[in-house]
Amino acid sequence: MLIRTDKKYFKMKNVSLITCLLLIVFVFTNCNTDETQTVTTLNNLTLSQEFDVNGAPDPTIWTYDIGDGSDIGLPGWGNNELQYYTDRPENVVIENGMLRITARQESFEGSGYTSARIQTKDKFEQQYGRFEARIQLPWSQGLWPAFWMLGSDSDEVVWPLTGEIDIMENRGQEPTLINGSVHGPGYSAGEAITKSFELENDRFDTGFHIFGIEWGPNYINYYVDDVLYNQITPEDVTGEWVFNKPFYIIMNVAVGGNYPGPPNENSVFPQSMLVDYIRVYQ
Amino acid sequence: MKNIKFINSKVLLLLACISMAVVGCDRDISDDAIEAGFPQNGDVFIDGFSAGLDYFPFGDSFFEAFSVDTETTFGGSDASMRFDVPNEGNPDGGYAGAIFRTSSGRDLSEFDALTFYAKGSEARTINDIGFGQDFGENKFQAEITGSLQLTTNWKKYIIPIPDPSKLTEERGLLWYAEGPEGGTGFSFWLDDVKFEKLGTIAQPRPAILEGNDLNETTFIGSQRPLTGLRQTFNLGTGIDEIVKAAPGYFNFTSSNPSVATVNELGVVNVVGMGTTVITATLGGIDAAGSLTLESLGEFTQAPIPDRDPENVISLFSDAYTNIPVDYYNGFFAPFQTTLGGAPPLNIGGEEVINYTDLNFVGVGTFLNVSPIDATQMTHLHVDINVQEAIDAGDFIRLEILNGVQTPDEISGSVTLNSSQLVSNGWASFDIALGDFAGLSVRDQLGLLFFVSDATVSNIYVDNIYYYKEVIDPSPNVDDSGATQVELPIGWESTTLTYDFLGFAGSDPAIEANPDPTGINPTANVMRTTKTVGADFFAGTFVNLDAPIDFSTSQKLRMKVWSPKLGIPIRVRLENADNSVGIELDANTTTSNEWEELEWDFSGMNTAPDYVRVVVFFEFIPGVPGDGSTYYYDDIQIIN
């Protein structure tokens, strides 16, 4: 998520390819007696974060990104984001069985907003599998919640070569939409491979929804709840496929930045992203 | 048609009673039985009127504004609702507005919004559009005010329901009001009008008092309606929509009911001394905004006016029928700090205005109401109660404007100084309109200002009215036996020589009374004709053989006869060499008949020997003589 874009990008030939792939999936699943779409196939749990113990996230799994990005030479985290990330309970805490990441409007260390970003680098990394989380999103112009992953070699290999899988990201001003994307060499930022998913007669900030991917050699399937809405394969990306290696998980709520634009006078703070669980399967 | 419908509904009611009676015989009805509710039909106008819906225009609106249009429709539907907003000044009604009501209630509680497609013949903003008006209690009225912007293309609009659970028996399915803008009307269309469950109406943020936390002082008996009631939702588009919501959607709470209670109409009633905080919830969510009231106990009302209503034009008084005003507080940006008066307070059923943070404030009668023709009035009355200690430099200046925002705008003012004001008590003021120097014409009074320049910041004001002082006519003057020319003068002596002279185009003469009726049947009077082209200051003087005796009274009376109503007559008194003079205006309040006017020189310099009385009719700078003939008589000092 170092540099993003708000362009929705999809090539026609890819659509037809995916349609073919989806048809294949349907053909297989049609063997079942019921005709419900098979969204996931991997069921061996390798990480279960249920957030049942009040307090800070499990330090054996999670570390905090702190600050406004200046420490790593990227003020605004490379996206003109406005928040200062902290590890304070006001910004990140587990309570009532939920991980709560809260963006606040407050003057803090030179920034106008605070929030939190936690990640599993060097603590939990996995190549392939099923990654899903049950989340209720914040809302309002300028909020940018995300559940995403970076390649575990992100310290050695520069972005976008390291690869980025955005399982879910959302603009607070689009309460019915989320986007799933991949970034890699030749298809990052404005050229990222992305697809949006829209809820019908519902929205993402009024209840919990499951956001996930099932990722294997040369494919990533994106789903929301029981709807598989996209598959990305090496055929779809306009560069090297960099997703055959371990990745780690990142959860955050950004404020402002290139993707949602800044908050406005109608934005409401504080805003929380509630995460019921994160589960990873192999 | 409407009568027939009414009869039908009575029949229905009867049938309903009968059917209930039948059901009532059945004792085996299960406890789990769900009460039969009202129909859950959300349709309002799809391809035509939905079942039971009828059109009721507002009484003063343009009745023909609404029609069913079969040509301009959305998405190929059979018909749309068409509204023709009239031009300004349309004799058949100056605006378009109506409710659409069903003959029996609908259960709309499963929906979350009223939606429709709409377009205009031009891009305009609709004043009010919503639902919940039924010409009954309007208990769950809700509307979007001043923000629904039509385009010339069909577009979908969403009016969220502030709390759908309240709408279990709603008859008011749609209402609107829209007036001409810039003088001209236009047309707009609605189609596919229905209540629906969108599922994307979220993040309710109710508010009272526009979300403000207000602190106010008050008294026992005060009634204070809570205004600024609204509900805000975030729509599926991410846009916030603000809906004005009737009090019926809210639950109001007073933290100290022994100080004040709130009824279901959102009206606060102050019942005791002390402090309370008024808050509200809507659908279980705390509303933003609160009202902290400090009740100071019993309130002393202003003295009750006793002038004959026939002689009063009242701006603000419970004793009279008030004329319409634009406002009691114009909130003039950016310099005005004054709060209060919008609306006035209601204390024990009596209205009173409390201006706080006063620097200046205006009572307006020039925007949407007729300006006041105070031509026949002689005085302004106002009662003022200053709610703070009064310092030596404190003042309240009353300023009256005539012809506001016209090329002829003029004004005059009178200052009430600190010795005239009363702290924590009522002071009553009766100010002659002639004292408002510069206010030579008062046929279009548009603003009355209270100006304190923040020397006084908290006042109660009551009984603001103009009135005509009716003077009991003083006795006619018979000076036929006088030995010298002195007051009183009646022009009746045949032996004295009245030393008078007209100047600057005035032509005077002592003549037989042309109209010996009414209050002046005496034989002789002074005529003075203001000849065509005479200077505005043309007048007539008479020299006295003895100075005016002001020892017992300073009020000079004179009977006058004028063909013109409402013109100022100036009286100037001079000493022998005109090194000292005092002068005052009084306005005629009638025409072509005798009336008596008073010039009250109280408080002016009456010590010198004034031996000349100068009378100027229609003393208006810049207005030359037009040949009008005036008469005056019976000049006297009277107590």
Tab-separated table of N, CA and C in Angstrom, chain B residues 516-579:
chain	number	residue	atom	x	y	z
B	516	PRO	N	-66.839	75.819	10.555
B	516	PRO	CA	-67.121	76.015	11.992
B	516	PRO	C	-67.869	74.820	12.574
B	517	THR	N	-67.235	73.668	12.488
B	517	THR	CA	-67.869	72.427	12.969
B	517	THR	C	-66.909	71.745	13.916
B	518	GLY	N	-67.320	70.595	14.419
B	518	GLY	CA	-66.455	69.771	15.262
B	518	GLY	C	-65.990	70.506	16.491
B	519	ILE	N	-64.677	70.442	16.714
B	519	ILE	CA	-64.131	71.001	17.942
B	519	ILE	C	-63.902	72.506	17.833
B	520	ASN	N	-64.118	73.069	16.649
B	520	ASN	CA	-63.852	74.500	16.525
B	520	ASN	C	-64.962	75.250	15.797
B	521	PRO	N	-65.984	75.685	16.564
B	521	PRO	CA	-67.080	76.448	15.939
B	521	PRO	C	-66.858	77.963	15.979
B	522	THR	N	-65.660	78.404	16.447
B	522	THR	CA	-65.493	79.848	16.642
B	522	THR	C	-65.517	80.603	15.319
B	523	ALA	N	-65.723	81.946	15.411
B	523	ALA	CA	-65.983	82.758	14.226
B	523	ALA	C	-64.751	82.948	13.358
B	524	ASN	N	-63.613	83.308	13.997
B	524	ASN	CA	-62.452	83.704	13.199
B	524	ASN	C	-61.256	82.787	13.448
B	525	VAL	N	-60.478	82.604	12.384
B	525	VAL	CA	-59.289	81.741	12.459
B	525	VAL	C	-58.189	82.381	11.614
B	526	MET	N	-56.971	81.896	11.770
B	526	MET	CA	-55.869	82.337	10.922
B	526	MET	C	-55.757	81.388	9.732
B	527	ARG	N	-55.821	81.992	8.537
B	527	ARG	CA	-55.545	81.207	7.326
B	527	ARG	C	-54.101	81.446	6.931
B	528	THR	N	-53.418	80.404	6.491
B	528	THR	CA	-52.092	80.611	5.913
B	528	THR	C	-51.961	79.700	4.703
B	529	THR	N	-51.744	80.321	3.573
B	529	THR	CA	-51.619	79.560	2.323
B	529	THR	C	-50.141	79.467	1.961
B	530	LYS	N	-49.693	78.233	1.745
B	530	LYS	CA	-48.299	78.015	1.336
B	530	LYS	C	-48.319	78.036	-0.190
B	531	THR	N	-47.967	79.227	-0.756
B	531	THR	CA	-48.172	79.451	-2.194
B	531	THR	C	-47.284	78.532	-3.017
B	532	VAL	N	-47.696	78.364	-4.263
B	532	VAL	CA	-46.943	77.468	-5.156
B	532	VAL	C	-45.504	77.958	-5.272
B	533	GLY	N	-44.567	77.075	-4.988
B	533	GLY	CA	-43.153	77.429	-5.102
B	533	GLY	C	-42.582	78.065	-3.856
B	534	ALA	N	-43.416	78.220	-2.824
B	534	ALA	CA	-42.900	78.785	-1.573
B	534	ALA	C	-41.793	77.915	-1.025
B	535	ASP	N	-40.867	78.549	-0.243
B	535	ASP	CA	-39.816	77.772	0.385
B	535	ASP	C	-40.442	76.759	1.353
B	536	PHE	N	-39.729	75.632	1.562
B	536	PHE	CA	-40.295	74.642	2.494
B	536	PHE	C	-40.453	75.245	3.876
B	537	PHE	N	-39.628	76.286	4.200
B	537	PHE	CA	-39.687	76.891	5.529
B	537	PHE	C	-40.594	78.120	5.555
B	538	ALA	N	-41.449	78.269	4.529
B	538	ALA	CA	-42.407	79.368	4.554
B	538	ALA	C	-43.329	79.215	5.758
B	539	GLY	N	-43.605	80.318	6.470
B	539	GLY	CA	-44.434	80.243	7.667
B	539	GLY	C	-45.061	81.584	7.995
B	540	THR	N	-45.734	81.579	9.142
B	540	THR	CA	-46.447	82.775	9.584
B	540	THR	C	-46.132	83.002	11.057
B	541	PHE	N	-45.821	84.254	11.409
B	541	PHE	CA	-45.591	84.498	12.838
B	541	PHE	C	-46.533	85.583	13.338
B	542	VAL	N	-46.740	85.535	14.644
B	542	VAL	CA	-47.493	86.593	15.309
B	542	VAL	C	-46.659	87.059	16.500
B	543	ASN	N	-46.536	88.369	16.651
B	543	ASN	CA	-45.795	88.930	17.782
B	543	ASN	C	-46.742	89.134	18.958
B	544	LEU	N	-46.225	88.827	20.152
B	544	LEU	CA	-47.020	88.934	21.366
B	544	LEU	C	-46.629	90.217	22.130
B	545	ASP	N	-47.605	90.760	22.831
B	545	ASP	CA	-47.313	91.931	23.660
B	545	ASP	C	-46.768	91.514	25.024
B	546	ALA	N	-46.965	90.236	25.405
B	546	ALA	CA	-46.440	89.742	26.688
B	546	ALA	C	-45.830	88.375	26.447
B	547	PRO	N	-44.739	88.079	27.143
B	547	PRO	CA	-44.085	86.778	26.926
B	547	PRO	C	-44.983	85.613	27.346
B	548	ILE	N	-44.711	84.461	26.760
B	548	ILE	CA	-45.487	83.243	27.067
B	548	ILE	C	-45.190	82.825	28.498
B	549	ASP	N	-46.240	82.543	29.252
B	549	ASP	CA	-46.093	82.132	30.644
B	549	ASP	C	-46.010	80.610	30.727
B	550	PHE	N	-44.794	80.096	30.965
B	550	PHE	CA	-44.603	78.643	31.066
B	550	PHE	C	-44.552	78.199	32.529
B	551	SER	N	-44.987	79.049	33.449
B	551	SER	CA	-44.746	78.747	34.860
B	551	SER	C	-45.544	77.535	35.343
B	552	THR	N	-46.704	77.265	34.799
B	552	THR	CA	-47.481	76.109	35.266
B	552	THR	C	-47.484	74.949	34.281
B	553	SER	N	-47.201	75.206	33.025
B	553	SER	CA	-47.196	74.128	32.035
B	553	SER	C	-46.309	74.526	30.866
B	554	GLN	N	-45.734	73.530	30.212
B	554	GLN	CA	-44.905	73.793	29.029
B	554	GLN	C	-45.543	73.215	27.766
B	555	LYS	N	-46.828	72.872	27.884
B	555	LYS	CA	-47.498	72.255	26.731
B	555	LYS	C	-48.299	73.299	25.975
B	556	LEU	N	-47.940	73.440	24.703
B	556	LEU	CA	-48.657	74.381	23.864
B	556	LEU	C	-49.635	73.604	22.995
B	557	ARG	N	-50.885	74.075	22.971
B	557	ARG	CA	-51.910	73.428	22.136
B	557	ARG	C	-52.375	74.411	21.066
B	558	MET	N	-52.818	73.816	19.963
B	558	MET	CA	-53.318	74.649	18.897
B	558	MET	C	-54.304	73.798	18.094
B	559	LYS	N	-55.381	74.412	17.660
B	559	LYS	CA	-56.279	73.701	16.759
B	559	LYS	C	-55.837	74.005	15.322
B	560	VAL	N	-55.809	72.969	14.514
B	560	VAL	CA	-55.334	73.145	13.135
B	560	VAL	C	-56.317	72.497	12.178
B	561	TRP	N	-56.313	72.987	10.964
B	561	TRP	CA	-57.139	72.444	9.884
B	561	TRP	C	-56.221	72.320	8.665
B	562	SER	N	-56.076	71.079	8.191
B	562	SER	CA	-55.132	70.840	7.098
B	562	SER	C	-55.805	69.985	6.044
B	563	PRO	N	-55.560	70.257	4.763
B	563	PRO	CA	-56.066	69.353	3.731
B	563	PRO	C	-55.219	68.076	3.644
B	564	LYS	N	-54.103	68.059	4.384
B	564	LYS	CA	-53.191	66.901	4.261
B	564	LYS	C	-53.031	66.209	5.602
B	565	LEU	N	-53.066	64.891	5.525
B	565	LEU	CA	-52.892	64.046	6.690
B	565	LEU	C	-51.390	63.749	6.870
B	566	GLY	N	-50.959	63.720	8.108
B	566	GLY	CA	-49.601	63.213	8.379
B	566	GLY	C	-48.486	64.168	8.030
B	567	ILE	N	-48.783	65.451	7.873
B	567	ILE	CA	-47.679	66.375	7.592
B	567	ILE	C	-47.222	67.026	8.895
B	568	PRO	N	-45.942	67.321	9.011
B	568	PRO	CA	-45.451	67.955	10.226
B	568	PRO	C	-45.786	69.447	10.250
B	569	ILE	N	-46.211	69.907	11.418
B	569	ILE	CA	-46.389	71.339	11.654
B	569	ILE	C	-45.360	71.733	12.696
B	570	ARG	N	-44.493	72.659	12.313
B	570	ARG	CA	-43.461	73.085	13.252
B	570	ARG	C	-43.925	74.359	13.944
B	571	VAL	N	-43.742	74.391	15.255
B	571	VAL	CA	-43.985	75.604	16.034
B	571	VAL	C	-42.650	76.050	16.614
B	572	ARG	N	-42.313	77.299	16.336
B	572	ARG	CA	-41.073	77.866	16.873
B	572	ARG	C	-41.428	79.076	17.737
B	573	LEU	N	-40.820	79.125	18.917
B	573	LEU	CA	-41.022	80.240	19.823
B	573	LEU	C	-39.718	81.022	19.888
B	574	GLU	N	-39.802	82.358	19.761
B	574	GLU	CA	-38.588	83.178	19.713
B	574	GLU	C	-38.681	84.316	20.725
B	575	ASN	N	-37.503	84.759	21.192
B	575	ASN	CA	-37.490	85.976	22.009
B	575	ASN	C	-37.450	87.192	21.069
B	576	ALA	N	-37.410	88.406	21.634
B	576	ALA	CA	-37.631	89.612	20.834
B	576	ALA	C	-36.637	89.754	19.692
B	577	ASP	N	-35.350	89.494	19.957
B	577	ASP	CA	-34.366	89.672	18.882
B	577	ASP	C	-33.983	88.339	18.208
B	578	ASN	N	-34.782	87.323	18.529
B	578	ASN	CA	-34.545	85.980	17.950
B	578	ASN	C	-33.141	85.473	18.244
B	579	SER	N	-32.614	85.840	19.402
B	579	SER	CA	-31.311	85.286	19.790
B	579	SER	C	-31.502	83.921	20.451
